[in-house]
CSV table of C-alpha atoms in Angstrom, one decimal:
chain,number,residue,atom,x,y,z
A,26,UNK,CA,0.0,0.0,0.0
A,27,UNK,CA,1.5,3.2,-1.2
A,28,UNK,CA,2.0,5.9,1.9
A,29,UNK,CA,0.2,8.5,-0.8
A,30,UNK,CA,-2.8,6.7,-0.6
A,31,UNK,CA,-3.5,6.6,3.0
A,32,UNK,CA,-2.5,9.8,2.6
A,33,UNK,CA,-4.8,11.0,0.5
A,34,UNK,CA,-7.6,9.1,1.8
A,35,UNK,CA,-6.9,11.0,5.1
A,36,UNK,CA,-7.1,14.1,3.8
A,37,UNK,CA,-10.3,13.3,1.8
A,38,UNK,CA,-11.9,12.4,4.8
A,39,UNK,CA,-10.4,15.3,6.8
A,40,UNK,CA,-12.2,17.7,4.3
A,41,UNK,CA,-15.2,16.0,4.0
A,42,UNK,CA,-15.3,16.7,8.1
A,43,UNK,CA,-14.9,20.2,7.7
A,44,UNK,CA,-17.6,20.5,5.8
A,45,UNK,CA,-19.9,19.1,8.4
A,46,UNK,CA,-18.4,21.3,10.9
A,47,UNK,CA,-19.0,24.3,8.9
A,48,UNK,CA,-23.0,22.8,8.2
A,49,UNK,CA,-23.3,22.2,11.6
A,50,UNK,CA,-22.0,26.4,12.9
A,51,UNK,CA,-24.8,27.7,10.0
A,52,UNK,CA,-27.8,25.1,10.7
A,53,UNK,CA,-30.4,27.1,12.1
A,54,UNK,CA,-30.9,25.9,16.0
A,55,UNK,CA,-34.2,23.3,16.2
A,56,UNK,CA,-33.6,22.2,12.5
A,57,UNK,CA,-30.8,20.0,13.8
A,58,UNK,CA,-33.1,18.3,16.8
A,59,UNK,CA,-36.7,18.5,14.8
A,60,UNK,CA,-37.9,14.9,14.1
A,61,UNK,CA,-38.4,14.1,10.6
A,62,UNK,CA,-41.8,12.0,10.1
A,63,UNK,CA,-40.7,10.5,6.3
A,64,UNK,CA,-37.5,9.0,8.2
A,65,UNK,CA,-39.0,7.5,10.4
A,66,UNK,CA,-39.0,10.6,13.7
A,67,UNK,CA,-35.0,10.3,12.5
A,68,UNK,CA,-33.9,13.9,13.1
A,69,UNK,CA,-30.5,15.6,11.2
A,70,UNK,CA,-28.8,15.3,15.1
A,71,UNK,CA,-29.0,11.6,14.9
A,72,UNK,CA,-27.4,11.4,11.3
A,73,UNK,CA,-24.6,13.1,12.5
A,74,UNK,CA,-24.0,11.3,15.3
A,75,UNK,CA,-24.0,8.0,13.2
A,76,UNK,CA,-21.0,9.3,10.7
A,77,UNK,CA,-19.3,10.4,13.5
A,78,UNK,CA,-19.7,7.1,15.7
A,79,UNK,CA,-18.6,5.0,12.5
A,80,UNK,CA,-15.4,7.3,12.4
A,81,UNK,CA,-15.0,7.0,16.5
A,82,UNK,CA,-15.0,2.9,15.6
A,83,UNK,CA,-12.8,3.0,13.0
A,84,UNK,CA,-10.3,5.1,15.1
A,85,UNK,CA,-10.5,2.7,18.0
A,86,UNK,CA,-9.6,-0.2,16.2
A,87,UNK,CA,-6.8,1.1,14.6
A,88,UNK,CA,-3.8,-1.6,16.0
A,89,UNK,CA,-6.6,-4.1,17.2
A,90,UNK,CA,-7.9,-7.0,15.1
A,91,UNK,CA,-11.0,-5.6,14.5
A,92,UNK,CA,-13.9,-2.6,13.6
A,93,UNK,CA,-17.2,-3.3,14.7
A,94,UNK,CA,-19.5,-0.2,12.8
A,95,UNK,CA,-22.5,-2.3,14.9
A,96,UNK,CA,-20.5,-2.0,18.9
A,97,UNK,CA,-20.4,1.5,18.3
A,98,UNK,CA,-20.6,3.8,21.8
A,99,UNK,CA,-24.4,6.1,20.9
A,100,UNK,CA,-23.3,9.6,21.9
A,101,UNK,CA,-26.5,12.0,22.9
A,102,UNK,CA,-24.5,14.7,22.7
A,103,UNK,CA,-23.7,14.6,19.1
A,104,UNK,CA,-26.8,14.0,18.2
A,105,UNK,CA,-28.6,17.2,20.4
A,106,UNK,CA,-25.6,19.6,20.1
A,107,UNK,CA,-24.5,20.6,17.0
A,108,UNK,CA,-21.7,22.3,19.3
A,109,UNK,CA,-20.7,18.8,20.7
A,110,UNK,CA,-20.3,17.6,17.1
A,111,UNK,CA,-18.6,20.0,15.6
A,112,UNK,CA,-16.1,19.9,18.1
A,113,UNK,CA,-15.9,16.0,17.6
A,114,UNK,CA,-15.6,16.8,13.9
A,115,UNK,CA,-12.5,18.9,14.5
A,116,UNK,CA,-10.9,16.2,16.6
A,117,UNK,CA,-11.8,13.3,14.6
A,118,UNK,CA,-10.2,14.8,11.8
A,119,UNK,CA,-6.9,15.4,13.8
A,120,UNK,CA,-6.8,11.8,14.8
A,121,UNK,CA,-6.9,10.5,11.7
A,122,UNK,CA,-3.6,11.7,11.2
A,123,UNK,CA,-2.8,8.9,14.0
A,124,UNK,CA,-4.3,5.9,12.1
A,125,UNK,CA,-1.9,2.9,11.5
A,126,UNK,CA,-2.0,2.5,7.8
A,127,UNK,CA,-0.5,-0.8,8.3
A,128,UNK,CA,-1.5,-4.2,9.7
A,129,UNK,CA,-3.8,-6.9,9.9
A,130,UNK,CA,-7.7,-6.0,10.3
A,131,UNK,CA,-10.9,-7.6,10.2
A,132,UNK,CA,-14.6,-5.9,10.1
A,133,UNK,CA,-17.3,-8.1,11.8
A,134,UNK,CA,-20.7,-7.8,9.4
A,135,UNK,CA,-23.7,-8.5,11.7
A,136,UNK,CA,-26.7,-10.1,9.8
A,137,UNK,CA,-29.0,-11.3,12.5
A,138,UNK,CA,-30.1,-8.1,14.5
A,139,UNK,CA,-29.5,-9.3,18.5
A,140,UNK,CA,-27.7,-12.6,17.5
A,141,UNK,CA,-24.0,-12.0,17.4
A,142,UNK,CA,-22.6,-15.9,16.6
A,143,UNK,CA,-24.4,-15.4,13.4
A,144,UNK,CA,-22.1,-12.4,12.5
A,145,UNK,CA,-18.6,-13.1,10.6
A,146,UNK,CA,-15.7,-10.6,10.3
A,147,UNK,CA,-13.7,-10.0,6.9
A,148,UNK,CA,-10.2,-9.1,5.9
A,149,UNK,CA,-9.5,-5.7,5.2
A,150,UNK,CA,-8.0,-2.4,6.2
A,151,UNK,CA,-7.6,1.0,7.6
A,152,UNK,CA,-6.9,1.9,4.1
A,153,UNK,CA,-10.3,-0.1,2.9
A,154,UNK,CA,-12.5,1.4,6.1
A,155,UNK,CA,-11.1,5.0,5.5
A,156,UNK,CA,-12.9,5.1,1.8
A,157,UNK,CA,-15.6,3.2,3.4
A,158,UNK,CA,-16.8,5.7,6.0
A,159,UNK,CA,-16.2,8.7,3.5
A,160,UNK,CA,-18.7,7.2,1.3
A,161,UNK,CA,-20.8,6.6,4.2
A,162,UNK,CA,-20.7,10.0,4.9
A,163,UNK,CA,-21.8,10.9,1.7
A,164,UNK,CA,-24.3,9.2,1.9
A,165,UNK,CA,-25.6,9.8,5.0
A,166,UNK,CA,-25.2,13.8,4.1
A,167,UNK,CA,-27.2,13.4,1.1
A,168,UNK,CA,-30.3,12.1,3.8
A,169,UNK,CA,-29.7,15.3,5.6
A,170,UNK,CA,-29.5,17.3,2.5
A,171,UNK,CA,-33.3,15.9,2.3
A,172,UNK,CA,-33.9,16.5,5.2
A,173,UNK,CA,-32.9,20.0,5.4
A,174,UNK,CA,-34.8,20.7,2.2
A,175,UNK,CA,-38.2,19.6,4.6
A,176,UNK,CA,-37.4,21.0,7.5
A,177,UNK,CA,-35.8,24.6,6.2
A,178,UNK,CA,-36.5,25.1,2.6
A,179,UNK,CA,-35.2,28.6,3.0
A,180,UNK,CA,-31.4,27.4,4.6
A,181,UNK,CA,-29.1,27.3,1.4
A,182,UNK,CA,-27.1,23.8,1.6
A,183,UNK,CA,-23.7,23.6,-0.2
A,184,UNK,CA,-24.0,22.4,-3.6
A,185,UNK,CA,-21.6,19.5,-3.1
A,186,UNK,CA,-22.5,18.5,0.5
A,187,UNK,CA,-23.6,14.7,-0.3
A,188,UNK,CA,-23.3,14.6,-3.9
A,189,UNK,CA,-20.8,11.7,-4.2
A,190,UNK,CA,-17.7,12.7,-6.5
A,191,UNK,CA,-18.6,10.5,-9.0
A,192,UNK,CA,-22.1,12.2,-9.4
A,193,UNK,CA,-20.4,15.4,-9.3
A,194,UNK,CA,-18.2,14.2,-11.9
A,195,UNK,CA,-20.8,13.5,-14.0
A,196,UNK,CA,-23.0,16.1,-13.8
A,197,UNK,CA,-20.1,18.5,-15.0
């Protein structure tokens, strides 16, 4: 694995953190905390929180055997204080700077809600899981990119924020 990519992968993910910290300073206050009926009472607070959780898992199991996405810790805060996330943002993107880029690594897939034996875990990577949760991000900014255009129809979202690249890519 070339340094370069890691590398780069960082930094992809490091920008694509800063630009839900900079979402999260111009949301307008109860937008972030309103439940959204169509996703199912889901609110843009609890989005949030699940990209940064998957980043918080992926950080912790950087020189142990294994990510779990599924055992991740569910932090209220992130998910009623834009503040607290924001400021997790900013250090989540500082500590990826401290991933190991190298070693051996498994991700355990769980596909029997409340039954872990019937889970298995996988070969992979930090290098793998740090494209992974960027295009999980993506993705999940694209749901609050909906959401935002029911709850605030008025608040201007960034043209980019959950496009994937390839989209954008396409579209120009």
């Amino acid at each position: 694995m070339a340094q370069d990519t890691f590398t780069r992968l960082v930094e992809y993910n490091q920008h694509l953190l800063a630009d839900v910290a900079d979402l999260l300073l111009a949301l307008p206050g109860p937008v972030y905390t309103e439940p959204i009926p169509s996703y199912s009472q889901a609110t843009v607070g609890k989005h949030i929180r699940h990209i940064l959780e998957f980043y918080e898992c992926l950080l912790g199991s950087t020189g142990a055997p294994c990510v779990n996405y599924d055992a991740r810790k569910r932090n209220p805060d992130y998910e009623t204080q834009p503040h607290a996330a924001r400021e997790a943002c900013t250090r989540i993107a500082a500590e990826l700077l401290t991933c190991l880029a190298e070693g051996p690594l498994t991700q355990r897939l769980n596909f029997h809600p409340g039954d872990e034996s019937q889970g298995m875990d996988v070969p992979t990577s930090v290098v793998r899981e740090l494209g992974y949760v960027y295009e999980h991000t993506v993705h999940h900014l694209a749901l609050v990119r909906l959401a935002l255009a029911l709850l605030a129809p008025d608040f201007v979202v960034p043209e980019t924020l959950g496009v994937a690249p390839a989209t954008l890519r396409a579209q120009a």
